[in-house]
mmCIF file of C-alpha atoms and ligand atoms in Angstrom:
data_model
loop_
_atom_site.group_PDB
_atom_site.id
_atom_site.type_symbol
_atom_site.label_atom_id
_atom_site.label_comp_id
_atom_site.label_asym_id
_atom_site.label_seq_id
_atom_site.Cartn_x
_atom_site.Cartn_y
_atom_site.Cartn_z
ATOM 1 C CA MET Z 1 30.820 -35.203 26.337
ATOM 2 C CA ALA Z 2 34.203 -34.401 24.727
ATOM 3 C CA GLN Z 3 36.671 -37.251 24.189
ATOM 4 C CA ALA Z 4 40.317 -36.883 24.763
ATOM 5 C CA THR Z 5 43.010 -37.346 22.125
ATOM 6 C CA LEU Z 6 46.638 -36.532 21.981
ATOM 7 C CA THR Z 7 48.265 -34.206 19.478
ATOM 8 C CA PRO Z 8 51.500 -35.189 17.804
ATOM 9 C CA HIS Z 9 53.143 -33.260 20.531
ATOM 10 C CA GLY Z 10 51.604 -35.296 23.281
ATOM 11 C CA GLU Z 11 49.101 -32.622 24.383
ATOM 12 C CA LYS Z 12 45.718 -33.801 25.416
ATOM 13 C CA VAL Z 13 43.186 -32.168 23.102
ATOM 14 C CA GLU Z 14 39.442 -33.027 23.319
ATOM 15 C CA THR Z 15 37.328 -33.680 20.329
ATOM 16 C CA PHE Z 16 33.595 -34.103 19.807
ATOM 17 C CA ARG Z 17 32.085 -36.812 17.486
ATOM 18 C CA LEU Z 18 29.918 -35.504 14.671
ATOM 19 C CA LEU Z 19 26.781 -37.253 13.281
ATOM 20 C CA SER Z 20 28.882 -38.323 10.362
ATOM 21 C CA GLY Z 21 31.340 -40.135 12.779
ATOM 22 C CA HIS Z 22 34.070 -37.678 12.073
ATOM 23 C CA LEU Z 23 35.799 -35.946 15.020
ATOM 24 C CA ILE Z 24 35.942 -32.178 15.464
ATOM 25 C CA PRO Z 25 38.633 -30.771 17.859
ATOM 26 C CA ALA Z 26 37.135 -28.788 20.707
ATOM 27 C CA VAL Z 27 39.275 -25.704 20.224
ATOM 28 C CA GLY Z 28 39.989 -24.089 16.768
ATOM 29 C CA LEU Z 29 41.585 -20.933 15.653
ATOM 30 C CA GLY Z 30 39.244 -18.191 14.413
ATOM 31 C CA THR Z 31 40.529 -16.070 11.519
ATOM 32 C CA TRP Z 32 37.925 -13.270 11.115
ATOM 33 C CA LYS Z 33 39.761 -9.987 11.172
ATOM 34 C CA SER Z 34 43.034 -11.781 11.607
ATOM 35 C CA GLU Z 35 45.922 -9.275 10.910
ATOM 36 C CA THR Z 36 48.487 -12.032 10.932
ATOM 37 C CA PRO Z 37 46.640 -15.120 9.412
ATOM 38 C CA ARG Z 38 49.606 -16.963 7.905
ATOM 39 C CA GLU Z 39 51.835 -16.716 10.876
ATOM 40 C CA SER Z 40 48.978 -17.318 13.421
ATOM 41 C CA VAL Z 41 47.704 -20.494 11.642
ATOM 42 C CA CYS Z 42 51.192 -21.876 11.181
ATOM 43 C CA ASN Z 43 52.205 -21.136 14.813
ATOM 44 C CA ALA Z 44 48.874 -22.337 16.118
ATOM 45 C CA LEU Z 45 49.297 -25.753 14.342
ATOM 46 C CA VAL Z 46 53.045 -26.306 14.687
ATOM 47 C CA GLN Z 47 53.714 -24.859 18.113
ATOM 48 C CA ALA Z 48 50.418 -24.632 19.990
ATOM 49 C CA GLY Z 49 49.014 -28.054 19.060
ATOM 50 C CA TYR Z 50 45.837 -26.705 17.320
ATOM 51 C CA ARG Z 51 44.327 -29.052 14.779
ATOM 52 C CA HIS Z 52 41.230 -26.954 13.789
ATOM 53 C CA VAL Z 53 41.050 -23.722 11.795
ATOM 54 C CA ASP Z 54 37.948 -21.777 11.103
ATOM 55 C CA THR Z 55 37.890 -19.464 8.095
ATOM 56 C CA ALA Z 56 35.443 -18.201 5.466
ATOM 57 C CA ALA Z 57 35.618 -16.676 1.925
ATOM 58 C CA GLN Z 58 34.075 -13.497 3.244
ATOM 59 C CA TYR Z 59 36.994 -12.926 5.689
ATOM 60 C CA GLY Z 60 39.376 -12.292 2.737
ATOM 61 C CA VAL Z 61 42.198 -14.196 4.372
ATOM 62 C CA GLN Z 62 41.766 -17.619 2.876
ATOM 63 C CA LYS Z 63 45.040 -17.350 0.685
ATOM 64 C CA GLU Z 64 47.105 -16.490 3.849
ATOM 65 C CA VAL Z 65 45.343 -19.055 5.886
ATOM 66 C CA GLY Z 66 46.144 -21.592 3.123
ATOM 67 C CA ALA Z 67 49.803 -20.561 3.194
ATOM 68 C CA GLY Z 68 49.919 -21.012 6.864
ATOM 69 C CA ILE Z 69 48.444 -24.561 6.649
ATOM 70 C CA LYS Z 70 50.931 -25.450 3.870
ATOM 71 C CA GLU Z 71 53.818 -24.188 5.973
ATOM 72 C CA ALA Z 72 52.507 -26.305 8.828
ATOM 73 C CA ILE Z 73 52.359 -29.420 6.531
ATOM 74 C CA HIS Z 74 55.916 -28.769 5.402
ATOM 75 C CA ALA Z 75 56.874 -28.694 9.012
ATOM 76 C CA GLY Z 76 55.530 -32.287 9.451
ATOM 77 C CA ILE Z 77 51.795 -31.755 10.384
ATOM 78 C CA ASP Z 78 49.702 -34.392 8.589
ATOM 79 C CA ARG Z 79 46.727 -32.932 6.559
ATOM 80 C CA LYS Z 80 44.615 -35.879 7.801
ATOM 81 C CA THR Z 81 44.873 -34.768 11.329
ATOM 82 C CA LEU Z 82 43.651 -31.267 10.510
ATOM 83 C CA PHE Z 83 40.056 -30.034 10.667
ATOM 84 C CA VAL Z 84 39.497 -27.118 8.228
ATOM 85 C CA THR Z 85 36.261 -25.207 8.079
ATOM 86 C CA SER Z 86 35.152 -22.602 5.536
ATOM 87 C CA LYS Z 87 31.787 -20.945 4.597
ATOM 88 C CA LEU Z 88 29.703 -20.244 1.730
ATOM 89 C CA TRP Z 89 29.080 -16.463 1.620
ATOM 90 C CA CYS Z 90 25.497 -14.964 1.062
ATOM 91 C CA THR Z 91 26.012 -13.835 -2.540
ATOM 92 C CA GLU Z 92 26.788 -17.464 -3.569
ATOM 93 C CA LEU Z 93 23.523 -18.737 -2.026
ATOM 94 C CA SER Z 94 21.951 -20.042 -5.228
ATOM 95 C CA PRO Z 95 22.363 -23.720 -6.324
ATOM 96 C CA GLU Z 96 24.470 -23.053 -9.453
ATOM 97 C CA ARG Z 97 27.026 -20.950 -7.408
ATOM 98 C CA VAL Z 98 27.698 -23.474 -4.535
ATOM 99 C CA ARG Z 99 30.227 -25.589 -6.467
ATOM 100 C CA PRO Z 100 32.202 -22.768 -8.024
ATOM 101 C CA ALA Z 101 32.352 -21.153 -4.612
ATOM 102 C CA LEU Z 102 33.730 -24.217 -2.946
ATOM 103 C CA LEU Z 103 36.310 -24.789 -5.643
ATOM 104 C CA ASN Z 104 37.450 -21.158 -5.336
ATOM 105 C CA THR Z 105 37.717 -21.683 -1.560
ATOM 106 C CA LEU Z 106 39.706 -24.941 -1.992
ATOM 107 C CA GLY Z 107 41.977 -23.123 -4.554
ATOM 108 C CA GLU Z 108 42.645 -20.241 -2.218
ATOM 109 C CA LEU Z 109 43.385 -22.679 0.724
ATOM 110 C CA GLN Z 110 45.414 -24.925 -1.498
ATOM 111 C CA LEU Z 111 43.548 -27.900 -0.306
ATOM 112 C CA ASP Z 112 41.783 -30.767 -2.204
ATOM 113 C CA TYR Z 113 38.918 -31.202 0.462
ATOM 114 C CA LEU Z 114 37.365 -29.338 3.347
ATOM 115 C CA ASP Z 115 36.520 -30.946 6.632
ATOM 116 C CA LEU Z 116 33.397 -28.757 7.085
ATOM 117 C CA TYR Z 117 31.572 -26.347 4.748
ATOM 118 C CA LEU Z 118 29.004 -24.065 6.304
ATOM 119 C CA ILE Z 119 26.153 -21.878 4.981
ATOM 120 C CA HIS Z 120 27.650 -18.484 6.530
ATOM 121 C CA TRP Z 121 24.247 -16.709 6.966
ATOM 122 C CA PRO Z 122 20.843 -18.006 5.825
ATOM 123 C CA PHE Z 123 20.137 -14.966 3.703
ATOM 124 C CA ARG Z 124 20.891 -14.433 0.026
ATOM 125 C CA LEU Z 125 22.461 -11.018 -0.987
ATOM 126 C CA ARG Z 126 22.660 -9.595 -4.480
ATOM 127 C CA ASP Z 127 26.279 -9.083 -5.863
ATOM 128 C CA GLY Z 128 27.326 -5.609 -4.752
ATOM 129 C CA ALA Z 129 24.818 -5.412 -1.852
ATOM 130 C CA THR Z 130 25.535 -2.514 0.528
ATOM 131 C CA ARG Z 131 25.584 -2.215 4.209
ATOM 132 C CA PRO Z 132 22.874 -1.710 5.278
ATOM 133 C CA PRO Z 133 21.212 -3.319 2.351
ATOM 134 C CA LYS Z 134 19.345 -1.093 -0.236
ATOM 135 C CA ALA Z 135 15.951 -2.186 -1.601
ATOM 136 C CA GLY Z 136 16.384 -5.400 -3.680
ATOM 137 C CA ASP Z 137 19.757 -6.322 -2.088
ATOM 138 C CA VAL Z 138 18.256 -9.206 -0.054
ATOM 139 C CA LEU Z 139 17.111 -11.839 -2.429
ATOM 140 C CA ASP Z 140 14.889 -15.013 -2.103
ATOM 141 C CA PHE Z 141 16.969 -17.952 -0.773
ATOM 142 C CA ASP Z 142 16.324 -21.408 -2.194
ATOM 143 C CA MET Z 143 17.459 -23.358 0.949
ATOM 144 C CA GLU Z 144 16.588 -26.665 -0.420
ATOM 145 C CA GLY Z 145 18.305 -26.157 -3.801
ATOM 146 C CA VAL Z 146 21.531 -24.868 -2.080
ATOM 147 C CA TRP Z 147 21.509 -27.778 0.505
ATOM 148 C CA LYS Z 148 21.184 -30.417 -2.268
ATOM 149 C CA GLU Z 149 24.375 -28.921 -4.039
ATOM 150 C CA MET Z 150 26.116 -29.000 -0.583
ATOM 151 C CA GLU Z 151 25.214 -32.641 -0.200
ATOM 152 C CA LYS Z 152 26.633 -33.372 -3.584
ATOM 153 C CA LEU Z 153 29.943 -31.916 -2.465
ATOM 154 C CA VAL Z 154 29.942 -34.445 0.380
ATOM 155 C CA LYS Z 155 29.081 -37.310 -2.102
ATOM 156 C CA GLU Z 156 32.111 -36.136 -4.276
ATOM 157 C CA ASN Z 157 34.409 -36.157 -1.329
ATOM 158 C CA LEU Z 158 35.103 -32.461 -1.748
ATOM 159 C CA VAL Z 159 33.856 -31.757 1.763
ATOM 160 C CA ARG Z 160 33.592 -34.180 4.662
ATOM 161 C CA ASP Z 161 30.786 -32.511 6.536
ATOM 162 C CA ILE Z 162 28.326 -29.855 5.861
ATOM 163 C CA GLY Z 163 26.458 -27.450 8.237
ATOM 164 C CA VAL Z 164 24.963 -24.105 8.927
ATOM 165 C CA CYS Z 165 25.685 -20.859 10.795
ATOM 166 C CA ASN Z 166 23.348 -18.275 12.223
ATOM 167 C CA PHE Z 167 20.164 -20.375 11.953
ATOM 168 C CA THR Z 168 17.033 -20.167 14.003
ATOM 169 C CA MET Z 169 14.950 -23.158 15.176
ATOM 170 C CA LYS Z 170 12.393 -22.363 12.432
ATOM 171 C CA LYS Z 171 15.078 -22.412 9.647
ATOM 172 C CA LEU Z 172 16.657 -25.590 11.252
ATOM 173 C CA ASN Z 173 13.321 -27.369 11.193
ATOM 174 C CA LYS Z 174 12.762 -26.440 7.566
ATOM 175 C CA LEU Z 175 16.328 -27.712 6.582
ATOM 176 C CA LEU Z 176 15.633 -31.032 8.478
ATOM 177 C CA SER Z 177 12.487 -31.504 6.668
ATOM 178 C CA PHE Z 178 14.275 -32.178 3.330
ATOM 179 C CA ALA Z 179 17.909 -32.768 4.191
ATOM 180 C CA GLU Z 180 19.209 -36.066 2.930
ATOM 181 C CA ILE Z 181 22.449 -35.426 4.794
ATOM 182 C CA LYS Z 182 21.655 -33.698 8.109
ATOM 183 C CA PRO Z 183 23.861 -30.775 9.104
ATOM 184 C CA SER Z 184 26.606 -32.040 11.242
ATOM 185 C CA VAL Z 185 27.359 -28.631 12.775
ATOM 186 C CA CYS Z 186 25.485 -25.479 13.531
ATOM 187 C CA GLN Z 187 27.934 -22.552 14.293
ATOM 188 C CA MET Z 188 26.418 -19.795 16.430
ATOM 189 C CA GLU Z 189 27.388 -16.981 18.607
ATOM 190 C CA MET Z 190 27.562 -18.137 22.138
ATOM 191 C CA HIS Z 191 29.338 -16.970 25.299
ATOM 192 C CA PRO Z 192 28.223 -16.156 28.751
ATOM 193 C CA GLY Z 193 26.759 -12.817 27.438
ATOM 194 C CA TRP Z 194 24.687 -14.603 24.910
ATOM 195 C CA ARG Z 195 24.102 -18.183 25.865
ATOM 196 C CA ASN Z 196 21.276 -18.915 23.358
ATOM 197 C CA ASP Z 197 20.160 -21.903 25.424
ATOM 198 C CA LYS Z 198 17.195 -22.508 23.153
ATOM 199 C CA MET Z 199 19.158 -22.982 20.038
ATOM 200 C CA LEU Z 200 21.723 -25.193 21.791
ATOM 201 C CA GLU Z 201 18.952 -27.511 23.011
ATOM 202 C CA ALA Z 202 17.351 -27.696 19.607
ATOM 203 C CA CYS Z 203 20.644 -28.796 18.031
ATOM 204 C CA LYS Z 204 21.413 -31.303 20.888
ATOM 205 C CA LYS Z 205 17.900 -32.754 20.356
ATOM 206 C CA ASN Z 206 18.668 -33.489 16.738
ATOM 207 C CA GLY Z 207 22.275 -34.721 17.358
ATOM 208 C CA ILE Z 208 23.756 -31.613 15.676
ATOM 209 C CA HIS Z 209 27.020 -30.403 17.145
ATOM 210 C CA VAL Z 210 27.322 -26.713 17.996
ATOM 211 C CA THR Z 211 30.429 -24.636 17.422
ATOM 212 C CA ALA Z 212 30.471 -21.460 19.625
ATOM 213 C CA TYR Z 213 31.721 -18.440 17.709
ATOM 214 C CA SER Z 214 32.966 -15.242 19.289
ATOM 215 C CA PRO Z 215 33.590 -17.087 22.570
ATOM 216 C CA LEU Z 216 35.402 -14.086 24.159
ATOM 217 C CA GLY Z 217 32.681 -11.616 23.019
ATOM 218 C CA SER Z 218 34.269 -10.793 19.746
ATOM 219 C CA GLN Z 219 36.209 -7.764 19.028
ATOM 220 C CA ASP Z 220 35.939 -4.002 18.102
ATOM 221 C CA GLN Z 221 32.279 -3.190 19.062
ATOM 222 C CA GLY Z 222 31.948 -6.557 20.875
ATOM 223 C CA ARG Z 223 31.214 -7.413 24.473
ATOM 224 C CA ASP Z 224 34.075 -7.082 26.787
ATOM 225 C CA LEU Z 225 33.727 -10.515 28.699
ATOM 226 C CA ILE Z 226 37.601 -10.520 29.466
ATOM 227 C CA HIS Z 227 36.886 -7.755 32.064
ATOM 228 C CA ASP Z 228 33.394 -9.088 33.203
ATOM 229 C CA PRO Z 229 33.659 -9.234 37.039
ATOM 230 C CA MET Z 230 32.130 -12.774 37.204
ATOM 231 C CA VAL Z 231 34.622 -14.039 34.656
ATOM 232 C CA GLU Z 232 37.436 -12.329 36.367
ATOM 233 C CA ARG Z 233 36.389 -13.759 39.684
ATOM 234 C CA VAL Z 234 36.299 -17.381 38.382
ATOM 235 C CA ALA Z 235 39.592 -16.894 36.525
ATOM 236 C CA MET Z 236 41.214 -15.580 39.778
ATOM 237 C CA LYS Z 237 39.904 -18.399 41.753
ATOM 238 C CA LEU Z 238 41.132 -21.063 39.265
ATOM 239 C CA ASN Z 239 44.421 -19.260 38.672
ATOM 240 C CA LYS Z 240 43.533 -19.154 34.930
ATOM 241 C CA SER Z 241 43.052 -16.209 32.461
ATOM 242 C CA PRO Z 242 39.694 -14.834 31.626
ATOM 243 C CA GLY Z 243 40.142 -16.027 28.124
ATOM 244 C CA GLN Z 244 40.837 -19.633 29.329
ATOM 245 C CA VAL Z 245 37.716 -19.443 31.515
ATOM 246 C CA LEU Z 246 35.491 -18.398 28.559
ATOM 247 C CA VAL Z 247 36.939 -21.150 26.211
ATOM 248 C CA ARG Z 248 36.646 -23.869 28.910
ATOM 249 C CA TRP Z 249 33.003 -22.734 29.659
ATOM 250 C CA ALA Z 250 32.242 -23.234 25.985
ATOM 251 C CA ILE Z 251 33.732 -26.806 26.011
ATOM 252 C CA GLN Z 252 31.779 -27.690 29.291
ATOM 253 C CA ARG Z 253 28.622 -26.803 27.511
ATOM 254 C CA GLY Z 254 29.454 -29.430 24.968
ATOM 255 C CA THR Z 255 30.307 -27.065 22.198
ATOM 256 C CA SER Z 256 33.556 -26.658 20.264
ATOM 257 C CA THR Z 257 34.804 -23.089 19.999
ATOM 258 C CA ILE Z 258 37.033 -21.031 17.891
ATOM 259 C CA PRO Z 259 38.783 -18.057 19.605
ATOM 260 C CA LYS Z 260 40.700 -15.741 17.317
ATOM 261 C CA SER Z 261 43.950 -13.886 18.264
ATOM 262 C CA ASN Z 262 46.746 -12.169 16.560
ATOM 263 C CA HIS Z 263 49.048 -12.829 19.446
ATOM 264 C CA HIS Z 264 50.978 -16.080 19.758
ATOM 265 C CA GLU Z 265 50.879 -16.084 23.556
ATOM 266 C CA ARG Z 266 47.112 -15.737 23.618
ATOM 267 C CA ILE Z 267 46.736 -18.463 20.923
ATOM 268 C CA ARG Z 268 48.721 -20.768 23.159
ATOM 269 C CA GLU Z 269 46.876 -19.755 26.226
ATOM 270 C CA ASN Z 270 43.396 -20.335 24.631
ATOM 271 C CA ILE Z 271 44.040 -23.912 23.988
ATOM 272 C CA HIS Z 272 45.521 -24.761 27.401
ATOM 273 C CA VAL Z 273 42.063 -25.679 28.692
ATOM 274 C CA PHE Z 274 42.085 -29.558 28.806
ATOM 275 C CA GLU Z 275 43.866 -30.478 32.054
ATOM 276 C CA TRP Z 276 41.383 -28.651 34.361
ATOM 277 C CA GLU Z 277 37.632 -27.970 34.775
ATOM 278 C CA ILE Z 278 35.446 -25.161 35.949
ATOM 279 C CA PRO Z 279 33.718 -26.366 39.113
ATOM 280 C CA GLU Z 280 29.948 -26.821 38.666
ATOM 281 C CA ARG Z 281 29.043 -23.931 40.975
ATOM 282 C CA ASP Z 282 31.340 -21.455 39.193
ATOM 283 C CA PHE Z 283 30.070 -22.867 35.780
ATOM 284 C CA GLN Z 284 26.523 -22.194 36.849
ATOM 285 C CA ALA Z 285 27.454 -18.766 38.136
ATOM 286 C CA LEU Z 286 28.835 -17.897 34.584
ATOM 287 C CA CYS Z 287 25.507 -19.035 33.245
ATOM 288 C CA THR Z 288 23.704 -16.268 35.333
ATOM 289 C CA ILE Z 289 25.409 -13.301 33.591
ATOM 290 C CA SER Z 290 22.511 -10.871 32.882
ATOM 291 C CA ASP Z 291 22.012 -8.633 29.877
ATOM 292 C CA GLN Z 292 21.895 -11.519 27.389
ATOM 293 C CA LYS Z 293 22.553 -9.921 24.087
ATOM 294 C CA ARG Z 294 23.894 -10.900 20.629
ATOM 295 C CA VAL Z 295 26.974 -8.986 19.347
ATOM 296 C CA LEU Z 296 26.460 -10.135 15.735
ATOM 297 C CA ASP Z 297 22.730 -9.498 15.276
ATOM 298 C CA GLY Z 298 22.804 -9.177 11.493
ATOM 299 C CA GLU Z 299 21.387 -5.672 11.532
ATOM 300 C CA GLU Z 300 24.053 -4.108 9.396
ATOM 301 C CA LEU Z 301 24.113 -6.924 6.799
ATOM 302 C CA PHE Z 302 20.425 -7.649 6.357
ATOM 303 C CA VAL Z 303 18.019 -5.053 7.934
ATOM 304 C CA ASN Z 304 16.305 -2.425 5.749
ATOM 305 C CA LYS Z 305 13.820 -0.699 7.929
ATOM 306 C CA THR Z 306 11.672 0.767 5.179
ATOM 307 C CA ASP Z 307 11.975 -1.769 2.339
ATOM 308 C CA GLY Z 308 12.565 -4.976 4.129
ATOM 309 C CA PRO Z 309 12.277 -7.937 3.597
ATOM 310 C CA PHE Z 310 13.814 -7.834 7.085
ATOM 311 C CA ARG Z 311 12.717 -4.664 8.907
ATOM 312 C CA SER Z 312 14.344 -5.390 12.291
ATOM 313 C CA THR Z 313 16.752 -7.873 13.874
ATOM 314 C CA ALA Z 314 13.728 -9.599 15.299
ATOM 315 C CA ASP Z 315 12.772 -10.468 11.645
ATOM 316 C CA VAL Z 316 16.177 -11.732 11.061
ATOM 317 C CA TRP Z 317 16.077 -14.129 13.934
ATOM 318 C CA ASP Z 318 12.402 -15.180 13.195
ATOM 319 C CA HIS Z 319 11.196 -13.470 16.401
ATOM 320 C CA GLU Z 320 12.684 -16.352 18.484
ATOM 321 C CA ASP Z 321 15.016 -14.372 20.894
HETATM 322 P P1 NDP S 1 36.507 -13.744 19.830
HETATM 323 O O1 NDP S 1 35.421 -13.952 20.649
HETATM 324 O O2 NDP S 1 37.335 -14.981 19.424
HETATM 325 O O3 NDP S 1 37.388 -12.645 20.420
HETATM 326 C C1 NDP S 1 38.558 -12.021 19.698
HETATM 327 C C2 NDP S 1 39.037 -10.811 20.412
HETATM 328 O O4 NDP S 1 39.557 -11.409 21.675
HETATM 329 C C3 NDP S 1 40.241 -10.161 19.665
HETATM 330 O O5 NDP S 1 40.026 -8.809 19.959
HETATM 331 C C4 NDP S 1 41.363 -10.821 20.430
HETATM 332 O O6 NDP S 1 42.494 -9.809 20.388
HETATM 333 C C5 NDP S 1 40.944 -11.003 21.844
HETATM 334 N N1 NDP S 1 41.603 -12.097 22.464
HETATM 335 C C6 NDP S 1 41.833 -13.378 22.041
HETATM 336 N N2 NDP S 1 42.382 -14.155 22.997
HETATM 337 C C7 NDP S 1 42.536 -13.402 24.147
HETATM 338 C C8 NDP S 1 42.868 -13.706 25.381
HETATM 339 N N3 NDP S 1 43.442 -14.821 25.739
HETATM 340 N N4 NDP S 1 42.847 -12.687 26.362
HETATM 341 C C9 NDP S 1 42.390 -11.435 25.978
HETATM 342 N N5 NDP S 1 41.859 -11.140 24.767
HETATM 343 C C10 NDP S 1 41.977 -12.104 23.797
HETATM 344 O O7 NDP S 1 35.943 -13.102 18.446
HETATM 345 P P2 NDP S 1 35.515 -13.405 16.963
HETATM 346 O O8 NDP S 1 34.356 -12.613 16.663
HETATM 347 O O9 NDP S 1 36.718 -13.277 16.129
HETATM 348 O O10 NDP S 1 35.173 -14.950 16.992
HETATM 349 C C11 NDP S 1 36.070 -16.000 16.779
HETATM 350 C C12 NDP S 1 35.891 -16.728 15.428
HETATM 351 O O11 NDP S 1 34.545 -17.171 15.150
HETATM 352 C C13 NDP S 1 36.151 -15.685 14.226
HETATM 353 O O12 NDP S 1 37.487 -15.289 14.064
HETATM 354 C C14 NDP S 1 35.538 -16.443 13.174
HETATM 355 O O13 NDP S 1 36.542 -17.376 12.763
HETATM 356 C C15 NDP S 1 34.344 -17.091 13.787
HETATM 357 N N6 NDP S 1 32.978 -16.383 13.624
HETATM 358 C C16 NDP S 1 31.948 -16.909 12.851
HETATM 359 C C17 NDP S 1 30.971 -16.250 12.525
HETATM 360 C C18 NDP S 1 29.835 -16.808 11.649
HETATM 361 O O14 NDP S 1 28.969 -15.991 11.239
HETATM 362 N N7 NDP S 1 29.958 -17.979 11.401
HETATM 363 C C19 NDP S 1 30.662 -14.767 12.996
HETATM 364 C C20 NDP S 1 31.871 -14.307 13.901
HETATM 365 C C21 NDP S 1 32.848 -15.053 14.155
HETATM 366 P P3 NDP S 1 43.940 -10.096 19.784
HETATM 367 O O15 NDP S 1 43.684 -10.630 18.276
HETATM 368 O O16 NDP S 1 44.485 -8.755 19.646
HETATM 369 O O17 NDP S 1 44.712 -11.030 20.686
#
């Protein structure tokens, strides 16, 4: 269960404890496709009481995110109270590339350590890989070699925790078979339209915390959960917004979550989820939304129907869905 702490502004913000003993704030700001990363990050930290920011080298916004964090620190936010996550992109998934990639990320963010460094996707791509990948774009991934390099980053205090994204149970079991430092966090797509109960259970069983990404159903070609009738009904009943109901649903499942918005009023709204709960009956009703389907299925990034090695999204997800 999430534990409550107070932000410097006196707002009650819950946190979850990781295997390492460190705390992860239950709500963070997502930055993928952020059009206003510097302002959004700074406002989220200084005015809305966020202490957790999620970014990635691949998002192309790390410099602006770093500038936003720097501004917030100048405004009086203590770095030690922040939880900053970034991710190792697929082209860097070979042992000799891990450390330089992390140092580049720290440089862009203007930080001397990360709170959490994640493997972004468990597939190695050739430099210059296209979408969809051509033959030879998806390379062999030395998971053990890469993880050992991630572990070294923890030992050197360059990152406090390490973890993974977009893993299957098969890949998680493989990682756990050799990990000296277990992954603290598994970041996965999760929302009422894609609960992914099996993976959540597998992580819980191993003490691995889950961060739910795309909690609102993502953007552009995503799933419109904001206007889902069940979500709207619960929001109306509780006098909350659909966005708040979706964020609260994630927290009540025991996951932290990282909604993204370009709009300050929505950023504020999305973290005001700690002074109330979704009643059990409504929570369970949200767990019955049919048409369970991933938004981010990896097809565009990794599937090559003729040349493989992944010929379908089922291959990408190890036929576990
Ligand atoms: P989200 O589920 O957070 O949805 C973002 C969309 O919802 C945007 O269009 C946003 O619009 C809109 N929105 C935000 N708040 C509200 C609100 N209160 N009411 C109505 N609409 C709202 O999508 P993401 O896919 O961005 O996921 C969140 C974060 O998760 C990412 O930004 C990224 O940090 C992380 N992520 C990680 C992945 C991984 O592989 N590890 C993959 C995908 C995401 P607007 O901006 O206009 O407000």
